[in-house]
Amino acid sequence: EIVLTQSPATLSLSPGERATLSCRASQYINMYLVWFQQKPGQAPRLLFYGASNRATGIPARFSGSGSGTDFTLTISSLEPEDSAVYYCQQRAFWPLTFGGGTKVEIK
Amino acid sequence: EVQMLESGGGLVQPGGSLRLSCAASGFSFSRYAMTWVRQAPGKGLDWVSTISDNGGPTYYADSVKGRFTISRDDSKSTLYLQMISLRAEDTAIYYCAIYQQLGPMDSWGQGTLVTVSS
């Protein structure tokens, strides 16, 4: 089973600052990684598929990068509405696995 | 508009059974793989099961293998999850969603809460 390790667990930043979230896979997964955003009381929302392909309606301040074992989600300039938990999921091998999540707090 | 509507959750005793349903609309249901993901209260996301399109293979997390069965009725655009031998650790909100290994389709329902407790 592929283990995804997300860091940091919590990120507390001010509006306008840059957020960098990491997801590291225990084995090579090529580009088969997705990122989700989940706000309290809501279902997850797809941000990126194939590591770097922005999903429909996702603002340009969000970017995804990486391949192989190391992946990054970057929010270039935080907005208050970006407060959420962000999860990565690998889709390279069964069983599918999620990372533990990074909580982004806006000061 | 793509929509998923889960139902069938509720309170069940340990060892009991439930069948979850997910009614899909707004897209060609039969053309897509579908998946169940759950989230225990205050915890992260946990993949449960995926079924391929066109009656293809099914996949399960080890934690539910042998107890849960995923199925679909393409004529009704409905996804199912039959759950037996339920345990306290199965308590979670269960979401259904479209699954693509490498693609942009993404739509989740609001989830249905399953509580396993005596």
Coordinates of N, CA and C in Angstrom, one line a residue:
Chain A
E1 N 0.8 -1.2 0.0 CA 0.0 0.0 0.0 C 0.9 1.2 0.0
I2 N 0.5 2.2 -0.9 CA 1.3 3.4 -1.0 C 0.9 4.4 0.1
V3 N 1.8 4.9 0.9 CA 1.5 5.8 2.0 C 1.9 7.2 1.4
L4 N 0.9 8.1 1.6 CA 1.1 9.5 1.3 C 1.3 10.4 2.6
T5 N 2.4 11.1 2.6 CA 2.6 11.9 3.8 C 2.5 13.4 3.4
Q6 N 1.6 14.1 4.1 CA 1.4 15.5 3.8 C 2.0 16.3 4.9
S7 N 2.6 17.4 4.5 CA 3.2 18.3 5.4 C 3.1 19.8 4.9
P8 N 3.0 20.7 5.9 CA 2.8 20.5 7.3 C 1.4 20.0 7.6
A9 N 1.1 19.7 8.9 CA -0.2 19.3 9.3 C -1.1 20.5 9.3
T10 N -0.6 21.6 9.7 CA -1.3 22.9 9.8 C -0.5 24.0 9.3
L11 N -1.1 24.9 8.6 CA -0.4 26.1 8.0 C -1.2 27.3 8.4
S12 N -0.6 28.2 9.1 CA -1.4 29.4 9.5 C -0.7 30.6 8.8
L13 N -1.4 31.3 7.9 CA -0.8 32.4 7.1 C -1.8 33.5 7.0
S14 N -1.3 34.7 6.6 CA -2.2 35.9 6.5 C -2.6 36.0 5.0
P15 N -3.7 36.7 4.8 CA -4.2 36.9 3.4 C -3.1 37.5 2.6
G16 N -3.0 37.0 1.4 CA -1.9 37.6 0.5 C -0.6 36.8 0.5
E17 N -0.4 36.0 1.5 CA 0.8 35.2 1.6 C 0.7 34.0 0.7
R18 N 1.9 33.4 0.5 CA 2.0 32.2 -0.3 C 2.0 30.9 0.6
A19 N 1.2 30.0 0.1 CA 1.1 28.7 0.9 C 1.7 27.6 0.0
T20 N 2.5 26.8 0.6 CA 3.1 25.7 0.0 C 2.9 24.4 0.7
L21 N 2.1 23.5 0.1 CA 1.7 22.2 0.8 C 2.4 21.1 0.0
S22 N 2.9 20.1 0.8 CA 3.7 19.0 0.3 C 2.9 17.7 0.5
C23 N 3.1 16.8 -0.5 CA 2.6 15.5 -0.4 C 3.7 14.5 -1.0
R24 N 4.1 13.6 -0.2 CA 5.2 12.7 -0.6 C 4.7 11.3 -0.5
A25 N 4.9 10.6 -1.6 CA 4.5 9.2 -1.8 C 5.6 8.2 -1.4
S26 N 5.2 7.1 -0.8 CA 6.2 6.1 -0.4 C 6.8 5.3 -1.5
Q27 N 6.1 5.4 -2.7 CA 6.6 4.7 -3.9 C 6.4 5.6 -5.1
Y28 N 7.0 5.3 -6.2 CA 6.8 6.1 -7.4 C 5.4 5.9 -7.9
I29 N 4.7 7.1 -8.2 CA 3.3 7.1 -8.6 C 3.2 7.9 -9.9
N30 N 4.3 8.2 -10.6 CA 4.2 9.0 -11.8 C 3.5 10.3 -11.6
M31 N 2.4 10.5 -12.4 CA 1.7 11.8 -12.2 C 0.3 11.5 -11.6
Y32 N 0.0 10.3 -11.1 CA -1.3 9.9 -10.7 C -1.7 10.4 -9.3
L33 N -1.7 11.7 -9.2 CA -2.0 12.3 -7.9 C -3.1 13.4 -8.1
V34 N -4.0 13.4 -7.2 CA -5.0 14.5 -7.2 C -5.0 15.2 -5.9
W35 N -5.5 16.4 -6.0 CA -5.6 17.3 -4.8 C -7.1 17.6 -4.6
F36 N -7.5 17.6 -3.3 CA -8.9 18.0 -3.0 C -8.8 19.1 -1.9
Q37 N -9.8 19.9 -2.0 CA -10.1 20.9 -0.9 C -11.4 20.6 -0.2
Q38 N -11.3 20.6 1.1 CA -12.6 20.3 1.8 C -12.8 21.4 2.9
K39 N -13.9 22.1 2.8 CA -14.3 23.1 3.8 C -15.3 22.4 4.8
P40 N -15.3 23.0 6.0 CA -16.2 22.3 7.1 C -17.6 22.1 6.6
G41 N -18.1 20.9 6.8 CA -19.5 20.6 6.5 C -19.8 20.4 5.0
Q42 N -18.7 20.4 4.2 CA -18.9 20.2 2.8 C -18.2 19.0 2.3
A43 N -18.6 18.5 1.1 CA -17.9 17.4 0.5 C -16.6 17.9 -0.1
P44 N -15.6 17.0 -0.3 CA -14.4 17.5 -1.0 C -14.7 18.0 -2.4
R45 N -13.7 18.8 -2.9 CA -13.8 19.4 -4.2 C -12.5 19.2 -4.9
L46 N -12.5 18.7 -6.1 CA -11.3 18.4 -6.8 C -10.6 19.7 -7.2
L47 N -9.3 19.8 -6.9 CA -8.5 21.0 -7.4 C -7.7 20.6 -8.6
F48 N -6.9 19.5 -8.5 CA -6.0 19.1 -9.5 C -6.1 17.6 -9.8
Y49 N -5.9 17.2 -11.0 CA -5.8 15.8 -11.4 C -4.5 15.7 -12.2
G50 N -4.0 14.5 -12.3 CA -2.7 14.4 -13.0 C -1.6 15.3 -12.4
A51 N -1.7 15.5 -11.1 CA -0.7 16.3 -10.4 C -0.8 17.8 -10.7
S52 N -1.0 18.2 -11.9 CA -0.8 19.6 -12.3 C -1.9 20.2 -13.2
N53 N -2.9 19.4 -13.4 CA -4.0 19.8 -14.3 C -5.2 20.4 -13.4
R54 N -5.4 21.7 -13.6 CA -6.4 22.4 -12.8 C -7.8 21.9 -13.2
A55 N -8.6 21.6 -12.2 CA -10.0 21.2 -12.4 C -10.8 22.4 -12.8
T56 N -12.0 22.1 -13.3 CA -12.9 23.2 -13.7 C -13.2 24.2 -12.6
G57 N -13.1 25.4 -12.9 CA -13.5 26.5 -12.0 C -12.5 26.8 -10.9
I58 N -11.4 26.2 -10.9 CA -10.4 26.4 -9.8 C -9.6 27.7 -10.2
P59 N -9.5 28.6 -9.3 CA -8.8 29.9 -9.5 C -7.3 29.7 -9.9
A60 N -6.8 30.6 -10.7 CA -5.4 30.5 -11.1 C -4.4 30.7 -10.0
R61 N -4.8 31.2 -8.9 CA -3.8 31.3 -7.8 C -3.4 29.9 -7.2
F62 N -4.2 28.9 -7.6 CA -3.8 27.5 -7.2 C -3.0 26.9 -8.3
S63 N -1.9 26.2 -7.9 CA -1.1 25.5 -8.9 C -0.6 24.2 -8.2
G64 N -0.5 23.2 -9.1 CA 0.0 21.9 -8.6 C 1.2 21.5 -9.4
S65 N 2.1 20.8 -8.8 CA 3.4 20.4 -9.5 C 3.9 19.1 -8.9
G66 N 4.9 18.5 -9.6 CA 5.5 17.4 -9.1 C 5.2 16.1 -9.9
S67 N 6.0 15.1 -9.8 CA 5.8 13.8 -10.3 C 6.7 12.8 -9.6
G68 N 6.4 11.5 -9.8 CA 7.2 10.5 -9.1 C 6.8 10.3 -7.7
T69 N 7.5 10.9 -6.8 CA 7.2 10.8 -5.3 C 6.9 12.1 -4.6
D70 N 7.3 13.2 -5.2 CA 7.1 14.5 -4.5 C 6.2 15.4 -5.2
F71 N 5.2 15.9 -4.5 CA 4.2 16.8 -5.1 C 4.0 18.0 -4.3
T72 N 3.6 19.1 -4.9 CA 3.3 20.3 -4.2 C 2.1 21.0 -4.7
L73 N 1.3 21.5 -3.8 CA 0.2 22.4 -4.0 C 0.5 23.8 -3.5
T74 N 0.5 24.7 -4.4 CA 0.8 26.1 -4.1 C -0.4 27.0 -4.2
I75 N -0.6 27.9 -3.2 CA -1.6 28.9 -3.3 C -0.8 30.2 -3.3
S76 N -0.8 30.9 -4.5 CA 0.2 32.0 -4.6 C -0.1 33.2 -3.7
S77 N -1.4 33.5 -3.5 CA -1.8 34.6 -2.7 C -3.1 34.3 -2.0
L78 N -3.0 34.0 -0.7 CA -4.1 33.4 0.0 C -5.3 34.4 0.1
E79 N -6.5 33.8 -0.1 CA -7.7 34.6 0.1 C -8.4 33.9 1.4
P80 N -9.3 34.7 2.0 CA -10.0 34.2 3.2 C -10.7 32.9 2.9
E81 N -11.3 32.8 1.7 CA -12.1 31.6 1.4 C -11.2 30.4 1.1
D82 N -9.9 30.5 1.2 CA -9.0 29.3 1.0 C -8.8 28.5 2.3
S83 N -9.4 29.0 3.4 CA -9.3 28.3 4.6 C -10.1 27.0 4.5
A84 N -9.3 25.9 4.7 CA -9.9 24.5 4.4 C -8.8 23.5 4.7
V85 N -9.2 22.2 4.6 CA -8.3 21.1 4.7 C -8.0 20.6 3.3
Y86 N -6.7 20.4 3.0 CA -6.4 20.0 1.6 C -5.8 18.6 1.7
Y87 N -6.3 17.7 0.8 CA -5.9 16.3 0.8 C -5.3 15.9 -0.5
C88 N -4.3 15.1 -0.5 CA -3.8 14.5 -1.8 C -4.3 13.0 -1.8
Q89 N -4.4 12.5 -3.0 CA -4.8 11.1 -3.1 C -4.0 10.5 -4.3
Q90 N -3.5 9.3 -4.2 CA -2.8 8.7 -5.3 C -3.8 7.7 -6.0
R91 N -3.7 7.8 -7.3 CA -4.5 6.9 -8.2 C -3.7 6.0 -9.1
A92 N -2.5 5.8 -8.7 CA -1.6 4.9 -9.5 C -1.8 3.5 -9.2
F93 N -2.1 3.1 -8.0 CA -2.2 1.7 -7.6 C -3.3 1.5 -6.6
W94 N -3.9 0.3 -6.7 CA -4.9 -0.2 -5.7 C -4.2 -0.8 -4.5
P95 N -4.6 -0.5 -3.3 CA -5.7 0.4 -3.0 C -5.4 1.8 -3.1
L96 N -6.4 2.6 -3.5 CA -6.2 4.1 -3.5 C -6.0 4.5 -2.1
T97 N -5.1 5.6 -1.9 CA -4.9 6.1 -0.6 C -4.9 7.6 -0.6
F98 N -5.2 8.1 0.6 CA -5.2 9.6 0.8 C -4.1 9.9 1.8
G99 N -3.6 11.1 1.6 CA -2.8 11.7 2.7 C -3.6 12.1 3.9
G100 N -2.9 12.5 5.0 CA -3.6 12.8 6.2 C -4.2 14.2 6.2
G101 N -3.9 15.0 5.2 CA -4.4 16.4 5.1 C -3.5 17.4 5.7
T102 N -3.7 18.6 5.1 CA -3.0 19.9 5.6 C -4.2 20.9 5.9
K103 N -4.2 21.4 7.1 CA -5.2 22.4 7.4 C -4.6 23.8 7.2
V104 N -5.2 24.6 6.3 CA -4.8 25.9 6.1 C -5.7 26.9 6.8
E105 N -5.1 27.6 7.7 CA -5.8 28.6 8.5 C -5.4 30.0 8.0
I106 N -6.4 30.9 7.9 CA -6.1 32.3 7.5 C -6.1 33.1 8.8
K107 N -5.0 33.8 9.0 CA -5.0 34.7 10.2 C -5.9 35.8 10.2
Chain B
E1 N -26.5 19.7 -15.1 CA -25.6 19.8 -13.9 C -25.4 18.4 -13.3
V2 N -24.2 18.0 -13.1 CA -23.9 16.7 -12.5 C -24.2 16.7 -11.0
Q3 N -25.0 15.7 -10.6 CA -25.4 15.6 -9.2 C -25.3 14.2 -8.7
M4 N -25.0 14.0 -7.4 CA -25.1 12.7 -6.8 C -25.9 12.9 -5.5
L5 N -26.8 11.9 -5.3 CA -27.6 12.0 -4.1 C -27.5 10.7 -3.3
E6 N -26.8 10.7 -2.2 CA -26.7 9.5 -1.4 C -27.8 9.3 -0.5
S7 N -28.2 8.1 -0.2 CA -29.2 7.8 0.8 C -29.0 6.4 1.4
G8 N -29.7 6.1 2.5 CA -29.6 4.8 3.1 C -28.9 4.7 4.4
G9 N -28.2 5.8 4.8 CA -27.5 5.8 6.0 C -28.5 5.7 7.2
G10 N -27.9 5.6 8.4 CA -28.7 5.5 9.6 C -27.9 4.9 10.7
L11 N -28.6 4.6 11.8 CA -28.1 4.0 13.0 C -28.3 2.5 12.9
V12 N -27.2 1.8 13.1 CA -27.3 0.3 13.0 C -26.4 -0.3 14.1
Q13 N -26.8 -1.4 14.7 CA -26.1 -2.1 15.7 C -24.8 -2.8 15.1
P14 N -23.8 -2.9 15.9 CA -22.7 -3.7 15.5 C -23.1 -5.1 15.0
G15 N -22.6 -5.5 13.9 CA -22.9 -6.8 13.2 C -24.1 -6.6 12.3
G16 N -24.7 -5.5 12.2 CA -25.8 -5.3 11.4 C -25.5 -4.9 9.9
S17 N -26.5 -4.7 9.1 CA -26.3 -4.4 7.7 C -27.0 -3.2 7.2
L18 N -26.5 -2.6 6.2 CA -27.1 -1.4 5.5 C -26.8 -1.5 4.1
R19 N -27.7 -0.9 3.3 CA -27.4 -0.7 1.8 C -27.5 0.8 1.5
L20 N -26.4 1.3 1.1 CA -26.4 2.7 0.6 C -26.7 2.8 -0.9
S21 N -27.3 3.9 -1.3 CA -27.6 4.1 -2.7 C -27.1 5.5 -3.0
C22 N -26.7 5.7 -4.3 CA -26.3 7.0 -4.8 C -26.9 7.2 -6.2
A23 N -27.9 8.1 -6.2 CA -28.6 8.4 -7.5 C -27.8 9.5 -8.2
A24 N -27.4 9.2 -9.4 CA -26.6 10.1 -10.2 C -27.4 10.7 -11.3
S25 N -27.1 11.9 -11.7 CA -27.8 12.6 -12.8 C -26.9 13.6 -13.4
G26 N -27.2 14.0 -14.7 CA -26.5 15.0 -15.4 C -25.3 14.6 -16.2
F27 N -25.1 13.3 -16.3 CA -24.0 12.8 -17.1 C -24.3 11.4 -17.5
S28 N -23.5 10.8 -18.4 CA -23.6 9.5 -18.9 C -23.1 8.5 -17.8
F29 N -23.9 8.1 -16.9 CA -23.4 7.3 -15.7 C -22.7 6.1 -16.2
S30 N -23.2 5.4 -17.2 CA -22.6 4.1 -17.6 C -21.2 4.2 -18.1
R31 N -20.8 5.4 -18.5 CA -19.4 5.6 -19.1 C -18.3 5.8 -18.0
Y32 N -18.7 5.9 -16.8 CA -17.7 6.3 -15.7 C -17.6 5.3 -14.6
A33 N -16.4 5.1 -14.2 CA -16.2 4.4 -12.9 C -16.7 5.2 -11.8
M34 N -17.1 4.5 -10.7 CA -17.7 5.2 -9.6 C -17.0 4.7 -8.3
T35 N -17.0 5.6 -7.3 CA -16.3 5.2 -6.1 C -17.0 5.7 -4.8
W36 N -16.8 5.0 -3.7 CA -17.2 5.4 -2.4 C -16.0 5.8 -1.5
V37 N -16.2 6.9 -0.8 CA -15.2 7.4 0.1 C -15.9 7.7 1.4
R38 N -15.3 7.5 2.5 CA -15.9 7.8 3.8 C -15.0 8.7 4.6
Q39 N -15.7 9.3 5.6 CA -15.0 10.2 6.5 C -15.5 10.0 7.9
A40 N -14.8 9.5 8.8 CA -15.2 9.3 10.2 C -15.3 10.7 10.8
P41 N -16.1 10.9 11.8 CA -16.2 12.2 12.5 C -14.9 12.8 12.9
G42 N -14.6 14.0 12.4 CA -13.4 14.7 12.7 C -12.1 14.1 12.1
K43 N -12.2 13.2 11.2 CA -11.1 12.5 10.7 C -10.9 12.8 9.2
G44 N -9.9 12.2 8.6 CA -9.6 12.5 7.1 C -10.4 11.6 6.2
L45 N -10.1 11.7 4.9 CA -10.8 10.9 3.9 C -10.2 9.5 3.8
D46 N -11.1 8.6 3.6 CA -10.7 7.1 3.6 C -11.4 6.5 2.4
W47 N -10.6 6.0 1.4 CA -11.2 5.4 0.2 C -11.8 4.0 0.6
V48 N -13.0 3.7 0.1 CA -13.7 2.5 0.5 C -13.7 1.5 -0.7
S49 N -14.2 1.9 -1.9 CA -14.4 1.0 -3.0 C -14.6 1.7 -4.3
T50 N -14.2 1.1 -5.4 CA -14.4 1.6 -6.7 C -14.9 0.5 -7.6
I51 N -15.9 0.9 -8.5 CA -16.4 -0.1 -9.5 C -16.1 0.5 -10.9
S52 N -15.6 -0.3 -11.8 CA -15.3 0.2 -13.1 C -16.6 0.4 -13.9
D53 N -16.5 1.1 -15.0 CA -17.7 1.2 -15.9 C -17.9 -0.1 -16.6
N54 N -19.1 -0.2 -17.2 CA -19.5 -1.4 -18.0 C -19.3 -2.7 -17.3
G55 N -19.6 -2.8 -16.0 CA -19.5 -4.0 -15.3 C -18.1 -4.6 -15.1
G56 N -17.1 -3.7 -15.2 CA -15.8 -4.2 -15.0 C -15.4 -4.5 -13.6
P57 N -14.1 -4.5 -13.4 CA -13.6 -4.9 -12.0 C -14.0 -4.0 -10.9
T58 N -14.0 -4.6 -9.7 CA -14.3 -3.8 -8.5 C -13.1 -3.9 -7.6
Y59 N -12.9 -2.9 -6.7 CA -11.8 -2.8 -5.8 C -12.2 -2.4 -4.5
Y60 N -11.5 -2.9 -3.4 CA -11.9 -2.6 -2.1 C -10.7 -2.3 -1.2
A61 N -11.0 -1.4 -0.2 CA -10.0 -1.3 0.9 C -9.9 -2.6 1.7
D62 N -8.8 -2.9 2.2 CA -8.6 -4.1 3.0 C -9.6 -4.1 4.2
S63 N -9.8 -2.9 4.7 CA -10.6 -2.8 5.9 C -12.1 -3.2 5.7
V64 N -12.5 -3.2 4.4 CA -13.9 -3.6 4.2 C -14.1 -4.8 3.3
K65 N -13.0 -5.3 2.8 CA -13.0 -6.5 1.9 C -13.7 -7.7 2.6
G66 N -14.7 -8.3 1.9 CA -15.4 -9.4 2.4 C -16.6 -9.0 3.2
R67 N -16.8 -7.7 3.5 CA -17.9 -7.2 4.2 C -18.8 -6.3 3.4
F68 N -18.1 -5.5 2.5 CA -18.9 -4.5 1.7 C -18.9 -5.0 0.2
T69 N -19.9 -4.7 -0.5 CA -20.0 -5.0 -1.9 C -20.5 -3.8 -2.7
I70 N -19.7 -3.4 -3.6 CA -20.1 -2.3 -4.5 C -20.8 -2.8 -5.7
S71 N -21.8 -2.1 -6.2 CA -22.5 -2.6 -7.4 C -23.1 -1.3 -8.1
R72 N -23.6 -1.5 -9.3 CA -24.3 -0.4 -10.0 C -25.4 -0.9 -10.9
D73 N -26.4 -0.1 -11.1 CA -27.4 -0.3 -12.0 C -27.4 0.8 -13.0
D74 N -26.8 0.6 -14.2 CA -26.7 1.6 -15.1 C -28.1 2.1 -15.7
S75 N -29.0 1.2 -15.7 CA -30.4 1.5 -16.2 C -31.1 2.5 -15.3
K76 N -30.6 2.6 -14.0 CA -31.2 3.5 -13.0 C -30.2 4.6 -12.7
S77 N -29.0 4.6 -13.3 CA -27.9 5.6 -12.9 C -27.7 5.6 -11.4
T78 N -27.6 4.4 -10.8 CA -27.5 4.3 -9.4 C -26.4 3.4 -9.0
L79 N -25.6 3.9 -8.0 CA -24.5 3.2 -7.4 C -25.0 2.7 -6.0
Y80 N -24.5 1.5 -5.6 CA -24.9 0.9 -4.3 C -23.6 0.5 -3.5
L81 N -23.8 0.4 -2.2 CA -22.8 -0.2 -1.4 C -23.6 -1.0 -0.3
Q82 N -23.5 -2.3 -0.5 CA -24.0 -3.2 0.5 C -23.0 -3.5 1.6
M83 N -23.4 -3.2 2.8 CA -22.5 -3.3 4.0 C -23.1 -4.3 5.0
I84 N -22.3 -5.3 5.3 CA -22.7 -6.3 6.3 C -21.6 -6.3 7.4
S85 N -21.9 -7.0 8.5 CA -21.0 -7.2 9.6 C -20.4 -5.9 10.0
L86 N -21.2 -4.9 10.2 CA -20.8 -3.5 10.5 C -20.1 -3.4 11.8
R87 N -19.1 -2.6 11.9 CA -18.3 -2.4 13.1 C -18.4 -0.9 13.5
A88 N -18.0 -0.6 14.8 CA -18.0 0.7 15.2 C -17.1 1.6 14.4
E89 N -16.0 1.1 13.9 CA -15.1 1.8 13.1 C -15.6 2.1 11.7
D90 N -16.7 1.6 11.3 CA -17.3 1.9 10.0 C -18.2 3.2 10.1
T91 N -18.3 3.7 11.3 CA -19.1 5.0 11.5 C -18.4 6.1 10.8
A92 N -19.2 6.7 9.9 CA -18.6 7.7 9.0 C -19.7 8.3 8.1
I93 N -19.4 9.4 7.5 CA -20.2 9.9 6.4 C -19.6 9.2 5.1
Y94 N -20.5 8.7 4.3 CA -20.2 8.0 3.1 C -20.6 8.8 1.9
Y95 N -19.6 9.1 1.1 CA -19.7 9.9 -0.1 C -19.6 9.0 -1.4
C96 N -20.4 9.3 -2.4 CA -20.1 8.7 -3.7 C -19.6 9.7 -4.6
A97 N -18.8 9.3 -5.6 CA -18.2 10.3 -6.5 C -17.9 9.5 -7.8
I98 N -17.7 10.3 -8.9 CA -17.2 9.8 -10.1 C -15.7 9.6 -9.9
Y99 N -15.2 8.5 -10.5 CA -13.8 8.2 -10.4 C -13.1 8.2 -11.8
Q100 N -12.1 8.9 -12.0 CA -11.2 8.8 -13.2 C -9.8 8.8 -12.7
Q101 N -9.0 7.8 -13.3 CA -7.6 7.8 -12.9 C -6.9 9.0 -13.3
L102 N -7.2 9.5 -14.4 CA -6.5 10.7 -14.9 C -7.5 11.5 -15.7
G103 N -8.4 12.3 -15.1 CA -9.4 13.1 -15.8 C -10.0 14.0 -14.8
P104 N -10.8 15.0 -15.4 CA -11.3 16.1 -14.7 C -12.7 15.9 -14.1
M105 N -13.3 14.8 -14.4 CA -14.7 14.6 -13.9 C -14.6 14.5 -12.3
D106 N -15.4 15.3 -11.7 CA -15.5 15.2 -10.2 C -16.8 15.7 -9.8
S107 N -17.5 14.9 -9.1 CA -18.8 15.4 -8.5 C -19.1 14.5 -7.3
W108 N -19.3 15.1 -6.2 CA -19.6 14.4 -4.9 C -21.0 14.7 -4.5
G109 N -21.6 13.8 -3.8 CA -22.8 14.0 -3.1 C -22.6 14.7 -1.8
Q110 N -23.7 14.9 -1.0 CA -23.6 15.6 0.3 C -23.2 14.5 1.3
G111 N -23.3 13.3 1.0 CA -22.9 12.2 1.9 C -24.1 11.7 2.7
T112 N -24.0 10.5 3.2 CA -25.0 9.9 4.1 C -24.3 9.3 5.3
L113 N -24.8 9.6 6.5 CA -24.1 9.3 7.7 C -24.5 7.9 8.1
V114 N -23.5 7.0 8.4 CA -23.7 5.7 8.9 C -23.2 5.7 10.3
T115 N -24.0 5.3 11.3 CA -23.5 5.2 12.7 C -23.7 3.8 13.2
V116 N -22.6 3.2 13.6 CA -22.7 1.8 14.1 C -22.5 1.9 15.6
S117 N -23.6 1.6 16.3 CA -23.5 1.7 17.8 C -24.6 0.9 18.4
S118 N -24.4 0.4 19.6 CA -25.4 -0.3 20.3 C -26.2 0.6 21.3

